[in-house]
Coordinates of C-alpha atoms and ligand atoms in Angstrom, one line a residue:
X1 CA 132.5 175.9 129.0
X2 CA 129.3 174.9 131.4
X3 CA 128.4 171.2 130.3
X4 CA 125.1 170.0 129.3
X5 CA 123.6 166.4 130.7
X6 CA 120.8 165.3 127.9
X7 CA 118.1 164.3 129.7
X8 CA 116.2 163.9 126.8
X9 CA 115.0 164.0 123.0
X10 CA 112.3 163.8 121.3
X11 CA 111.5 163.5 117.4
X12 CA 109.1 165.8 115.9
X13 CA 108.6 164.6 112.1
X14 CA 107.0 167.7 110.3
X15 CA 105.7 168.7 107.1
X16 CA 105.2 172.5 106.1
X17 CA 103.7 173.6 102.7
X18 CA 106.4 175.6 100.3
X19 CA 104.9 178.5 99.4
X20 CA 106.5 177.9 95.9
X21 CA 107.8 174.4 95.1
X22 CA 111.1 173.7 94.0
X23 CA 111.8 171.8 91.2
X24 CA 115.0 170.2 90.5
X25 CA 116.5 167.8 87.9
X26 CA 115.1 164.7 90.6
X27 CA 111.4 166.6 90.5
X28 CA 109.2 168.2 92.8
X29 CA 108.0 167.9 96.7
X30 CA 104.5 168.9 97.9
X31 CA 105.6 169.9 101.1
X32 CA 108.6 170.3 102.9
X33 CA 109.4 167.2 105.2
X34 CA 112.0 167.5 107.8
X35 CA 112.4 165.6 111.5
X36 CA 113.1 168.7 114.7
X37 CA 115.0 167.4 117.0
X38 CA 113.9 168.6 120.9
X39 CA 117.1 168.2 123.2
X40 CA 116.3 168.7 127.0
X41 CA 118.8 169.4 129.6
X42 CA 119.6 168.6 132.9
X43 CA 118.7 171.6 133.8
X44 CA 115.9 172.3 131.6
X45 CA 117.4 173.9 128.6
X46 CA 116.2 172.9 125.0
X47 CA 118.1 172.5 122.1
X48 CA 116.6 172.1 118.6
X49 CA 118.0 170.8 115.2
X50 CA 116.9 169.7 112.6
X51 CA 117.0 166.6 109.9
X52 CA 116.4 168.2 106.9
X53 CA 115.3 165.1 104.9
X54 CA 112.8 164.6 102.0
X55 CA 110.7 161.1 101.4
X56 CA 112.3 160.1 98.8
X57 CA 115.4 159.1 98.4
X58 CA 116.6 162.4 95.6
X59 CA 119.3 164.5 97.1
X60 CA 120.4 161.9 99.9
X61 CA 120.0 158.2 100.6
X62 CA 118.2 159.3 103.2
X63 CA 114.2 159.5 103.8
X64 CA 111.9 160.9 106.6
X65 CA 111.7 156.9 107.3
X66 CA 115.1 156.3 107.8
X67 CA 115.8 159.4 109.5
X68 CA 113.2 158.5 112.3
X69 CA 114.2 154.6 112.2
X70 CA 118.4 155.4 112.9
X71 CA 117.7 158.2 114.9
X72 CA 114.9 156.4 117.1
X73 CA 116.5 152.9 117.5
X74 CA 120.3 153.7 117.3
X75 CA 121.0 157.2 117.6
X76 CA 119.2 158.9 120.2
X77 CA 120.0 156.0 122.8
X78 CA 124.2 156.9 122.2
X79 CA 123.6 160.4 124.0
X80 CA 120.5 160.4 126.3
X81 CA 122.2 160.3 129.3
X82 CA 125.9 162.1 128.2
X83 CA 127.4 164.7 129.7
X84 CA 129.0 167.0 127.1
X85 CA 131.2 170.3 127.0
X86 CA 132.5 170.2 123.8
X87 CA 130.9 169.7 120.7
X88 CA 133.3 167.6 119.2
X89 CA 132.3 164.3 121.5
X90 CA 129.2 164.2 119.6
X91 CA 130.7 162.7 116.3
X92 CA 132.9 160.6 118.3
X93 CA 129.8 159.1 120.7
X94 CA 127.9 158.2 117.1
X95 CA 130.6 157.0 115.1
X96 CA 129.6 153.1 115.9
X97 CA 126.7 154.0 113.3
X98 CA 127.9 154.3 109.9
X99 CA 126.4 157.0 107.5
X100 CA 123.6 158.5 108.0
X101 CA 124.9 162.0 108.1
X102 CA 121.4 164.6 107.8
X103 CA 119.8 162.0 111.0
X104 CA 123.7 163.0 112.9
X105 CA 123.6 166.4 112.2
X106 CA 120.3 167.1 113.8
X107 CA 121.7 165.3 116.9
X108 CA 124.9 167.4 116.8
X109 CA 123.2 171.2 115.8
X110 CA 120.6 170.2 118.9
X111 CA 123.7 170.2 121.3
X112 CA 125.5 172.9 119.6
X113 CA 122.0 175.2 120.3
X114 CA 121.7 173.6 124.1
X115 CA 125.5 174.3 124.6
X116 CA 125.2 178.2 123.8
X117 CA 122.1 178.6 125.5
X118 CA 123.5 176.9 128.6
X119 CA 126.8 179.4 128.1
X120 CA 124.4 182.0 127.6
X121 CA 125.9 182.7 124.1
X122 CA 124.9 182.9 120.3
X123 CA 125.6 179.7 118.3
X124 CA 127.6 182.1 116.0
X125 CA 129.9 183.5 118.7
X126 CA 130.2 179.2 120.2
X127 CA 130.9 178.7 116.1
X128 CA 133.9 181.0 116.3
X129 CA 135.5 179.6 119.6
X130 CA 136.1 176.4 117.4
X131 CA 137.2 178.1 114.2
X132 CA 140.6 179.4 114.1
X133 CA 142.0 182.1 115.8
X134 CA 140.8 185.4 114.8
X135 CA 137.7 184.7 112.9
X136 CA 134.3 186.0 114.7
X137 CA 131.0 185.9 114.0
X138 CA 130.2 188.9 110.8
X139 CA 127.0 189.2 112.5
X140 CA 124.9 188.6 109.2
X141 CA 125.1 185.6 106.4
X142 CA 125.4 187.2 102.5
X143 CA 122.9 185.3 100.9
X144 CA 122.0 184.9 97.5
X145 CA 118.5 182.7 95.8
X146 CA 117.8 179.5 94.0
X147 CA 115.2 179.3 91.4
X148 CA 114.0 176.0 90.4
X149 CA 113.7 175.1 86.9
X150 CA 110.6 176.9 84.9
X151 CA 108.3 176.5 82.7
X152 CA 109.8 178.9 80.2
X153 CA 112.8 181.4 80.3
X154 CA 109.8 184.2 80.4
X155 CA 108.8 182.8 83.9
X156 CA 112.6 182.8 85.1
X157 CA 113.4 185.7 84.2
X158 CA 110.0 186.8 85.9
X159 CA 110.9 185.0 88.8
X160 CA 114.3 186.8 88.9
X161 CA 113.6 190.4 88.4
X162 CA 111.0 189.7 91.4
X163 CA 114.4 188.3 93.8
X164 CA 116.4 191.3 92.3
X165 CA 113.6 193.6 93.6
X166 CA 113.3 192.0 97.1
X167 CA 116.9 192.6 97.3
X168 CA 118.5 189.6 96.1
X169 CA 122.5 190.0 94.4
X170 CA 123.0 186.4 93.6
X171 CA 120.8 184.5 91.6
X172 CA 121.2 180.6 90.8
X173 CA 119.4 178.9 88.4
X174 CA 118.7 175.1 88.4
X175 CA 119.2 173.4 85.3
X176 CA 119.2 170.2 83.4
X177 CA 119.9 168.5 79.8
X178 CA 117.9 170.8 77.5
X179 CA 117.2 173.5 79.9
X180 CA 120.8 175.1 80.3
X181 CA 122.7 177.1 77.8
X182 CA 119.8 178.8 76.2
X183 CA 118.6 179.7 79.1
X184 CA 121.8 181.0 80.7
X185 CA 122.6 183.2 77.6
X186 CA 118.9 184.1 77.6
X187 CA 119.0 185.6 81.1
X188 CA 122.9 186.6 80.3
X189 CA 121.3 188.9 77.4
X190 CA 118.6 190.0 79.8
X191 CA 120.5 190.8 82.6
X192 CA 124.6 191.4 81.7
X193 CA 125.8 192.6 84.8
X194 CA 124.0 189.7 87.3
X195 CA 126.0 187.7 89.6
X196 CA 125.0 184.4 88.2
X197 CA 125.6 180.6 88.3
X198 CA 124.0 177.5 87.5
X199 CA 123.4 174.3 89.6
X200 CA 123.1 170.8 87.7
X201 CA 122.5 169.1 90.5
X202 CA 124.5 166.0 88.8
X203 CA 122.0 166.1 85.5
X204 CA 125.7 165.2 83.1
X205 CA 128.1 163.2 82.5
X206 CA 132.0 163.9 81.0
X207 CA 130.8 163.3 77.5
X208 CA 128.7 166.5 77.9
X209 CA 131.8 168.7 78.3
X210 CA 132.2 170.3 74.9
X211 CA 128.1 171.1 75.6
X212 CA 129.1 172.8 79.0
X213 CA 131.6 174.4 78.0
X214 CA 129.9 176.9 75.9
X215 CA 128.7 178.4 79.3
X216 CA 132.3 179.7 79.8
X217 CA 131.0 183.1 77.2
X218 CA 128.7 183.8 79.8
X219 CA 130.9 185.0 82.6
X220 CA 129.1 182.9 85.1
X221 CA 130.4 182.5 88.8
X222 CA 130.4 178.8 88.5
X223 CA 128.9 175.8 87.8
X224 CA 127.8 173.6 90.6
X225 CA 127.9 169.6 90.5
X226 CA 127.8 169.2 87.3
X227 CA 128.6 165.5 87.1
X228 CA 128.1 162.4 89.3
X229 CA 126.4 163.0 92.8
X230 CA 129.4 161.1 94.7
X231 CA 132.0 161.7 91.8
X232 CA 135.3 163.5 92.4
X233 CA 137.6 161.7 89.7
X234 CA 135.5 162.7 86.9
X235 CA 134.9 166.2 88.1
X236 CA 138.9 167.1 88.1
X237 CA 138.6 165.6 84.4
X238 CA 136.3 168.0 83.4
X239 CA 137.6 171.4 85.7
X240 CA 140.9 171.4 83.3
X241 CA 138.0 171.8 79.9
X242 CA 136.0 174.5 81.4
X243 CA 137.1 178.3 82.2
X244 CA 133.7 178.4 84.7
X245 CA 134.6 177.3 88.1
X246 CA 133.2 173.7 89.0
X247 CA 131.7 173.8 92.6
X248 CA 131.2 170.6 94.2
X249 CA 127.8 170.1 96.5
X250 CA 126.9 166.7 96.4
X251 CA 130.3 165.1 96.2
X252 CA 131.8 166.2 99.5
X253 CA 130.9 164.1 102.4
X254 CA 133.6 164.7 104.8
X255 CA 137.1 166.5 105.5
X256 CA 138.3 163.6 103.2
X257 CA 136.2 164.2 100.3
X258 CA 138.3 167.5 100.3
X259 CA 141.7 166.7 100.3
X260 CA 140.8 164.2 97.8
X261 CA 139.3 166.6 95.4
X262 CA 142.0 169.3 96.1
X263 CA 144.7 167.0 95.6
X264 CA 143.1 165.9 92.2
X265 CA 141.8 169.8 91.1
X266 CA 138.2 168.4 91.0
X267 CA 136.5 171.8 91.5
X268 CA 137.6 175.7 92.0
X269 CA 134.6 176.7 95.0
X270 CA 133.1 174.8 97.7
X271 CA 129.2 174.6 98.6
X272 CA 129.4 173.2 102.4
X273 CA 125.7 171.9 103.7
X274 CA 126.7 171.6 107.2
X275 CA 123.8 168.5 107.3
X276 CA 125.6 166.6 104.1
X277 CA 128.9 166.3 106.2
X278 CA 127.2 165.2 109.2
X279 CA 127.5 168.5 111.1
X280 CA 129.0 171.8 112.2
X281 CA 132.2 170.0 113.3
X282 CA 133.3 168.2 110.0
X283 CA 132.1 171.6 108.6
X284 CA 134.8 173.5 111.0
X285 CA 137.3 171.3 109.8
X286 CA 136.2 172.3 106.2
X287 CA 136.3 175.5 106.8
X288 CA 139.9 175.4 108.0
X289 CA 140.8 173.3 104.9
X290 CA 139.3 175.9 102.8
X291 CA 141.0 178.6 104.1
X292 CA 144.8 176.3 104.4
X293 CA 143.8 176.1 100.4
X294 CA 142.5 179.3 99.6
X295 CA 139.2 177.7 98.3
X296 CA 135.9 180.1 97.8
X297 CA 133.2 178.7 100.0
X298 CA 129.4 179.3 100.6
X299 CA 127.1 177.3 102.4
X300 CA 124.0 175.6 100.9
X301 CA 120.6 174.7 102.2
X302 CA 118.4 171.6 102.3
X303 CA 115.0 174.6 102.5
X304 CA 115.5 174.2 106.3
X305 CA 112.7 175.1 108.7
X306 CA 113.9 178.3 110.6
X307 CA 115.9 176.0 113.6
X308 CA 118.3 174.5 110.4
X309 CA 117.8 178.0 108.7
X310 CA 119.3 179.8 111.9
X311 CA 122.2 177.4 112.8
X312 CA 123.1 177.8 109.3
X313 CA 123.2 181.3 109.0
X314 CA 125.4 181.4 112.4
X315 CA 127.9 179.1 110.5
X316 CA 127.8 181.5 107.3
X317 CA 128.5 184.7 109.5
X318 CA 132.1 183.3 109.9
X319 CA 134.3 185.3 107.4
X320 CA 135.9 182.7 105.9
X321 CA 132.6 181.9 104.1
X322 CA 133.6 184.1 101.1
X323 CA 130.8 184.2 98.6
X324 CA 126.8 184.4 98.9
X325 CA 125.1 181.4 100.4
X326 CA 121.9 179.8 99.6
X327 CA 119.9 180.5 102.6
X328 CA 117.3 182.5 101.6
X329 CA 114.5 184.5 103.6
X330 CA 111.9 182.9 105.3
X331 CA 108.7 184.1 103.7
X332 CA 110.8 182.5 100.6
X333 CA 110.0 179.1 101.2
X334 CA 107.2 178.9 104.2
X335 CA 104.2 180.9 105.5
X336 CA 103.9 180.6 108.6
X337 CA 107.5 178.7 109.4
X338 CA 107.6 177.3 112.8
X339 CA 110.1 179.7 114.3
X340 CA 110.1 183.2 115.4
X341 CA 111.0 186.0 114.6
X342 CA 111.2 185.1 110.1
X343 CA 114.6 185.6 108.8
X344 CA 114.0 189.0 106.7
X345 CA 116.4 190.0 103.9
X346 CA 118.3 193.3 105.1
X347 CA 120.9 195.4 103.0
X348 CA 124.0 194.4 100.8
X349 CA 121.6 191.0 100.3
X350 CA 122.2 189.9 103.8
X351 CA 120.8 187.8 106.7
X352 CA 121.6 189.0 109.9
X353 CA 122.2 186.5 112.6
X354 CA 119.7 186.9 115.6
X355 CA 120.5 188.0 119.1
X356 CA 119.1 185.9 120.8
X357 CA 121.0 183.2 122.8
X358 CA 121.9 179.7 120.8
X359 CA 120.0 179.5 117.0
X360 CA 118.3 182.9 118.7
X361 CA 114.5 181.9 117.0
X362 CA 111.7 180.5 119.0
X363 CA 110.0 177.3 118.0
X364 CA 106.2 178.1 118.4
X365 CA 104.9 174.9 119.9
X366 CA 101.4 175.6 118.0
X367 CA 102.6 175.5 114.7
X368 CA 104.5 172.5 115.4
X369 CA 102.2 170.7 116.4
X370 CA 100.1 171.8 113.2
X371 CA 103.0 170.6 111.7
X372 CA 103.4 167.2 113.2
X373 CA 99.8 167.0 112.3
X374 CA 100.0 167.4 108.9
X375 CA 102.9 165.0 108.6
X376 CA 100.7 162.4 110.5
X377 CA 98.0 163.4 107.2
X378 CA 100.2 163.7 104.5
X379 CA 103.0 160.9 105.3
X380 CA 103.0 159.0 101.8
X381 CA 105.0 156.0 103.1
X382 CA 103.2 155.1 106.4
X383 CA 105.8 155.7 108.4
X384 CA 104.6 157.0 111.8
Ligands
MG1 MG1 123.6 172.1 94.7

């Protein structure tokens, strides 16, 4: 493996316009914020990631302001200057900052990216030289769609006949107290043969159980974080009063988080977001615990720009990533994004991994810039 110096980085904070929002059970975002991370070699290569944060405090603890203010004061200065030839020294050079994890992965995926591109390789095929023997790159992520929570079960099932027509196999539906089991068996009755699941996004609590558990009729693939957003013990309380498989999101932080909720039976599938767990290399050692435990996994998405989008469909071509993920085509979520070329649905609902070397998409500095512009307008908080 060639090394890498980093020269140096520099912090882009963007905001892009959704072209249709997304609303959770924590609300609704007028534009996608997220901080690109420019790496610069030694020798002049660039690698991009990507802190896929909002600016408030919903999903994560972290913000676009904290983001800039860990990555600018204590981050960045732990690797400008480092000489690196294996991925795994970036955890290790940052662990003297606790937390944090979206503002570490963006560090990390920027010197995954500069390491393949210096190897002359795909991020996929430098992915696979660190999982374990035998697995290589698939070549293309099998990707499902999210749909935020609706006005009415009309406009879902509008919304989903449209994603079944783009090509879509998988669809997931956000809910939340008093928009969940009429709508599921709603959209059941409309559509019996859908591969469908549901995403709570931590909107219940144990006592709703007997509630939940009238999903189990509907034959769904699983139910995703139902309960608290950093809660294991309660999950494996309520896995043993559902027939639906509980997938945890929210709750797994680490490697850690896993054994513990394995040891425990706090859920049946995994949703990795490479970002939540700090990066691709807590998300290797995932990956190996998932397949030592036979655990269904898919990876999530934060609505990255196209450099999170990329790296994350690199990580999703590995073939131990067993059931659709939630990265979705680009014209999806933004219009223009700030990479070339989009990520286009192709057949059997897939997302084929690019050829080029590294994330293999091209930031276009123009609409960056555009972006960083309308961060500068937008920024609700002040934070520059
Ligand atoms: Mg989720």
């Amino acid at each position: 493996m060639r090394p890498i110096t980093i020269q140096s980085i520099i912090l882009h904070p963007v905001a892009l316009p959704l072209v249709e929002p997304l609303k959770t059970s924590f609300g609704e975002e007028p534009y996608k914020a997220a901080v690109i991370v420019e790496l610069t070699t030694d020798k002049g290569v660039v690698g991009w990631g990507e802190a896929s944060v909002e600016t408030r405090p919903g999903y994560s603890p972290e913000t676009m302001g904290t983001a800039l203010h860990v990555l600018r004061e204590f981050l960045v200065p732990l690797l400008v200057g480092q000489t690196i030839d294996n991925p795994a020294q970036v955890p290790a050079l940052l662990r003297s900052v606790r937390g944090h994890p979206l503002a570490k992965h963006s560090l990390e995926a920027a010197v995954w990216d500069a390491l393949a591109k210096t190897n002359d390789m795909r991020l996929a095929d430098l992915f696979a030289i660190y999982a374990p023997e035998g697995h290589q790159s698939r070549n293309c992520a099998v990707v499902g769609v999210s749909i935020g929570i609706q006005p009415t079960v009309e406009d879902t099932l509008a919304i989903i006949h449209k994603r079944l027509e783009q090509g879509y196999r998988r669809i997931k539906l956000k809910i939340k107290p008093g928009w969940d089991v009429e709508l599921a068996r709603a959209v059941r009755a409309a559509l019996p043969d859908v591969t469908l699941m549901l995403d709570a996004n931590s909107a219940y609590t144990l006592d709703d159980a007997a509630h939940l558990a009238q999903l189990d009729a509907l034959n769904l693939l699983m139910i995703e974080q139902p309960l608290g957003h950093d809660d294991i013990y309660q999950h494996s309380k309520l896995q043993p009063q559902l027939k639906t498989p509980v997938c945890l999101d929210e709750s797994i932080k680490s490697a850690d988080d896993l054994r513990l909720a394995l040891e425990l039976s706090a859920l049946r599938i995994l949703n990795l977001k490479p970002a939540r767990v700090s990066g691709y290399v807590e998300s290797l050692e995932i990956y190996r615990l998932c397949i030592e435990h036979d655990l269904p996994l898919w990876i999530g998405g934060l609505l990255e720009t196209g450099v999170g989008r990329a790296a994350n469909v690199a990580f999703a071509s590995l073939p131990a990533v067993t059931l659709p993920c939630d990265i979705s085509a680009t014209d999806r979520y933004f219009n223009p994004d700030i990479t070339e070329p989009p990520f286009v649905l192709a057949e059997n609902s897939t997302l084929p991994v690019p050829n080029g070397t590294g994330i293999g998409v091209e930031v276009q500095r123009d609409r960056l810039q555009q972006a960083v512009q309308r961060w500068q307008q937008y920024n609700p908080y002040q934070h520059s």
